[in-house]
PDB file of C-alpha atoms in Angstrom:
ATOM      1  CA  GLN A  85       3.735 -15.333 -18.709  1.00 93.00           C
ATOM      2  CA  VAL A  86       1.630 -15.702 -15.490  1.00 95.00           C
ATOM      3  CA  THR A  87      -0.448 -12.804 -14.740  1.00 97.00           C
ATOM      4  CA  LEU A  88      -2.299 -11.782 -11.371  1.00 98.00           C
ATOM      5  CA  VAL A  89      -4.861  -9.600 -11.208  1.00 98.00           C
ATOM      6  CA  GLU A  90      -6.788  -8.079  -8.396  1.00 98.00           C
ATOM      7  CA  SER A  91      -9.750  -5.582  -8.948  1.00 98.00           C
ATOM      8  CA  GLY A  92     -12.417  -4.520  -6.404  1.00 98.00           C
ATOM      9  CA  GLY A  93     -10.200  -2.054  -4.392  1.00 97.00           C
ATOM     10  CA  GLY A  94     -12.206   1.647  -3.224  1.00 97.00           C
ATOM     11  CA  LEU A  95     -12.479   3.809  -0.535  1.00 98.00           C
ATOM     12  CA  VAL A  96     -14.998   2.252   1.870  1.00 98.00           C
ATOM     13  CA  GLN A  97     -16.257   3.403   5.191  1.00 98.00           C
ATOM     14  CA  PRO A  98     -15.453   1.719   8.590  1.00 98.00           C
ATOM     15  CA  GLY A  99     -18.073  -0.718   9.276  1.00 98.00           C
ATOM     16  CA  GLY A 100     -19.180  -1.615   5.387  1.00 98.00           C
ATOM     17  CA  SER A 101     -18.228  -3.894   3.298  1.00 98.00           C
ATOM     18  CA  LEU A 102     -15.724  -5.351  -0.197  1.00 98.00           C
ATOM     19  CA  ARG A 103     -15.054  -7.207  -1.981  1.00 98.00           C
ATOM     20  CA  LEU A 104     -12.200  -8.053  -3.589  1.00 98.00           C
ATOM     21  CA  SER A 105     -10.774 -10.270  -6.349  1.00 98.00           C
ATOM     22  CA  CYS A 106      -8.489 -12.211  -8.407  1.00 98.00           C
ATOM     23  CA  ALA A 107      -8.109 -13.231 -12.232  1.00 97.00           C
ATOM     24  CA  GLY A 108      -5.243 -15.141 -12.787  1.00 96.00           C
ATOM     25  CA  SER A 109      -4.656 -16.059 -16.194  1.00 95.00           C
ATOM     26  CA  GLY A 110      -0.980 -18.145 -17.476  1.00 93.00           C
ATOM     27  CA  PHE A 111      -1.551 -21.047 -14.493  1.00 92.00           C
ATOM     28  CA  THR A 112      -2.957 -23.743 -14.159  1.00 89.00           C
ATOM     29  CA  PRO A 113      -5.101 -23.330 -10.540  1.00 88.00           C
ATOM     30  CA  ASP A 114      -5.288 -27.154  -9.707  1.00 89.00           C
ATOM     31  CA  PHE A 115      -1.970 -27.306  -8.972  1.00 91.00           C
ATOM     32  CA  HIS A 116      -1.339 -23.925  -6.781  1.00 95.00           C
ATOM     33  CA  ASN A 117      -2.429 -22.515  -3.448  1.00 96.00           C
ATOM     34  CA  ILE A 118      -2.967 -18.839  -3.417  1.00 97.00           C
ATOM     35  CA  GLY A 119      -2.767 -16.437  -0.631  1.00 97.00           C
ATOM     36  CA  TRP A 120      -3.926 -12.418   0.368  1.00 98.00           C
ATOM     37  CA  PHE A 121      -1.577 -10.404   1.094  1.00 98.00           C
ATOM     38  CA  ARG A 122      -1.665  -5.717   2.455  1.00 98.00           C
ATOM     39  CA  GLN A 123       0.667  -3.425   2.413  1.00 98.00           C
ATOM     40  CA  ALA A 124      -0.268  -0.811   4.390  1.00 96.00           C
ATOM     41  CA  PRO A 125       2.202   3.158   4.217  1.00 90.00           C
ATOM     42  CA  GLY A 126       4.648   2.525   5.767  1.00 93.00           C
ATOM     43  CA  LYS A 127       4.959  -0.866   6.785  1.00 96.00           C
ATOM     44  CA  GLN A 128       6.246  -4.821   5.619  1.00 97.00           C
ATOM     45  CA  ARG A 129       3.408  -6.878   3.628  1.00 97.00           C
ATOM     46  CA  GLU A 130       1.999  -9.166   5.122  1.00 97.00           C
ATOM     47  CA  GLY A 131      -0.566 -12.516   4.763  1.00 98.00           C
ATOM     48  CA  ILE A 132      -3.858 -12.453   5.520  1.00 97.00           C
ATOM     49  CA  SER A 133      -5.560 -15.051   3.900  1.00 98.00           C
ATOM     50  CA  CYS A 134      -4.803 -18.244   2.080  1.00 98.00           C
ATOM     51  CA  THR A 135      -6.629 -21.868   0.817  1.00 97.00           C
ATOM     52  CA  SER A 136      -4.586 -24.132  -0.060  1.00 96.00           C
ATOM     53  CA  VAL A 137      -4.737 -26.501  -2.841  1.00 93.00           C
ATOM     54  CA  ARG A 138      -3.993 -30.236  -1.329  1.00 88.00           C
ATOM     55  CA  ASP A 139      -7.061 -29.831   1.153  1.00 90.00           C
ATOM     56  CA  ASN A 140      -9.226 -26.492   0.307  1.00 89.00           C
ATOM     57  CA  SER A 141      -8.345 -25.353   3.879  1.00 94.00           C
ATOM     58  CA  THR A 142      -7.796 -22.110   4.594  1.00 96.00           C
ATOM     59  CA  TRP A 143      -5.801 -19.916   7.028  1.00 97.00           C
ATOM     60  CA  TYR A 144      -6.663 -16.597   8.295  1.00 98.00           C
ATOM     61  CA  ALA A 145      -4.255 -14.313  10.155  1.00 98.00           C
ATOM     62  CA  ASP A 146      -5.654 -13.446  13.618  1.00 98.00           C
ATOM     63  CA  SER A 147      -6.329  -9.271  12.386  1.00 97.00           C
ATOM     64  CA  VAL A 148      -9.238 -10.474   9.798  1.00 98.00           C
ATOM     65  CA  LYS A 149      -9.958 -13.732  11.046  1.00 98.00           C
ATOM     66  CA  GLY A 150     -14.319 -14.096  11.994  1.00 97.00           C
ATOM     67  CA  ARG A 151     -14.519 -10.751   9.713  1.00 98.00           C
ATOM     68  CA  PHE A 152     -12.613 -11.281   6.405  1.00 98.00           C
ATOM     69  CA  SER A 153     -13.548 -15.264   4.525  1.00 98.00           C
ATOM     70  CA  ILE A 154     -11.661 -16.734   0.582  1.00 98.00           C
ATOM     71  CA  SER A 155     -13.311 -18.659  -1.671  1.00 97.00           C
ATOM     72  CA  ARG A 156     -12.448 -19.724  -4.973  1.00 96.00           C
ATOM     73  CA  GLU A 157     -14.015 -20.720  -8.639  1.00 95.00           C
ATOM     74  CA  TYR A 158     -10.728 -23.381  -9.998  1.00 94.00           C
ATOM     75  CA  ALA A 159     -12.821 -22.987 -13.464  1.00 94.00           C
ATOM     76  CA  LYS A 160     -12.724 -19.443 -13.429  1.00 95.00           C
ATOM     77  CA  ASN A 161      -9.368 -18.402 -12.131  1.00 96.00           C
ATOM     78  CA  THR A 162     -10.602 -16.415  -9.489  1.00 97.00           C
ATOM     79  CA  VAL A 163      -9.607 -16.409  -5.688  1.00 97.00           C
ATOM     80  CA  ASP A 164     -11.632 -13.960  -3.627  1.00 98.00           C
ATOM     81  CA  LEU A 165     -11.782 -11.807  -0.722  1.00 98.00           C
ATOM     82  CA  GLN A 166     -15.150 -10.739   0.628  1.00 98.00           C
ATOM     83  CA  MET A 167     -14.202  -8.232   3.234  1.00 98.00           C
ATOM     84  CA  ASN A 168     -16.818  -7.484   6.431  1.00 98.00           C
ATOM     85  CA  ARG A 169     -16.638  -4.993   9.447  1.00 98.00           C
ATOM     86  CA  VAL A 170     -13.335  -3.215   8.160  1.00 98.00           C
ATOM     87  CA  LYS A 171     -11.665  -0.845   9.833  1.00 97.00           C
ATOM     88  CA  SER A 172      -9.252   1.859   9.016  1.00 97.00           C
ATOM     89  CA  GLU A 173      -6.364  -0.296   9.746  1.00 96.00           C
ATOM     90  CA  ASP A 174      -7.540  -2.662   6.748  1.00 98.00           C
ATOM     91  CA  THR A 175      -6.660  -0.062   4.574  1.00 98.00           C
ATOM     92  CA  GLY A 176      -3.007  -1.636   2.443  1.00 98.00           C
ATOM     93  CA  VAL A 177      -2.394  -2.236  -1.001  1.00 98.00           C
ATOM     94  CA  TYR A 178      -3.936  -5.752  -0.813  1.00 98.00           C
ATOM     95  CA  TYR A 179      -2.047  -7.793  -2.599  1.00 98.00           C
ATOM     96  CA  CYS A 180      -2.839 -11.313  -4.585  1.00 98.00           C
ATOM     97  CA  ALA A 181       0.433 -14.144  -5.294  1.00 98.00           C
ATOM     98  CA  VAL A 182       0.380 -17.949  -6.632  1.00 97.00           C
ATOM     99  CA  ASP A 183       3.155 -20.110  -4.641  1.00 95.00           C
ATOM    100  CA  ARG A 184       3.807 -22.178  -7.945  1.00 92.00           C
ATOM    101  CA  GLU A 185       5.766 -25.214  -5.486  1.00 89.00           C
ATOM    102  CA  SER A 186       2.524 -25.707  -2.856  1.00 87.00           C
ATOM    103  CA  THR A 187       4.551 -28.389  -1.973  1.00 86.00           C
ATOM    104  CA  SER A 188       2.895 -27.688   1.278  1.00 90.00           C
ATOM    105  CA  ARG A 189      -0.836 -25.870   3.296  1.00 93.00           C
ATOM    106  CA  CYS A 190      -0.578 -22.652   2.123  1.00 95.00           C
ATOM    107  CA  GLY A 191       0.974 -19.717   4.810  1.00 94.00           C
ATOM    108  CA  PRO A 192       1.280 -16.152   6.043  1.00 95.00           C
ATOM    109  CA  GLU A 193       4.929 -16.487   3.952  1.00 96.00           C
ATOM    110  CA  VAL A 194       5.689 -13.503   1.482  1.00 96.00           C
ATOM    111  CA  ASP A 195       8.562 -15.649   0.507  1.00 96.00           C
ATOM    112  CA  ALA A 196       6.814 -19.058  -0.305  1.00 95.00           C
ATOM    113  CA  TYR A 197       5.145 -16.458  -2.892  1.00 97.00           C
ATOM    114  CA  ASP A 198       7.019 -16.786  -6.784  1.00 96.00           C
ATOM    115  CA  TRP A 199       3.475 -14.387  -8.513  1.00 97.00           C
ATOM    116  CA  TRP A 200       1.858 -11.787  -8.014  1.00 98.00           C
ATOM    117  CA  GLY A 201      -0.605  -9.665  -9.191  1.00 98.00           C
ATOM    118  CA  GLN A 202       0.047  -5.980  -9.255  1.00 97.00           C
ATOM    119  CA  GLY A 203      -2.006  -4.964  -6.531  1.00 98.00           C
ATOM    120  CA  THR A 204      -5.474  -2.565  -6.123  1.00 98.00           C
ATOM    121  CA  GLN A 205      -5.989   0.000  -3.517  1.00 98.00           C
ATOM    122  CA  VAL A 206      -8.549  -0.091   0.211  1.00 98.00           C
ATOM    123  CA  THR A 207      -8.761   3.171   1.800  1.00 98.00           C
ATOM    124  CA  VAL A 208     -10.977   2.511   5.101  1.00 98.00           C
ATOM    125  CA  SER A 209     -12.210   5.829   6.252  1.00 97.00           C
ATOM    126  CA  SER A 210     -14.585   8.236   6.525  1.00 95.00           C
TER     127      SER A 210
END
């Protein structure tokens, strides 16, 4: 049984930092792309970053490029998202997800991911 558990969310002031972690089990990490997504209130879920297993490449949405950084530890089956210089528009529920097929480089398409965590709330406010 595949499980993904996100942690590290909370309240942070604008300009501050937060580190999210996604711990996976029930699958072999070497074969799967993993992505981070977020869903703001009243908005659709959007992809913000991902890491590809085929070449260890990474992708970032323009809205977070230069501020967020994704990292992966295969031995621990974890994927972290370091969030720096956060803004109020970064508020939302953050999810990690796994692409079961992973036949190409990762991307932001929600439908490409099969297994999802329960999410962790991030609130950016002063």
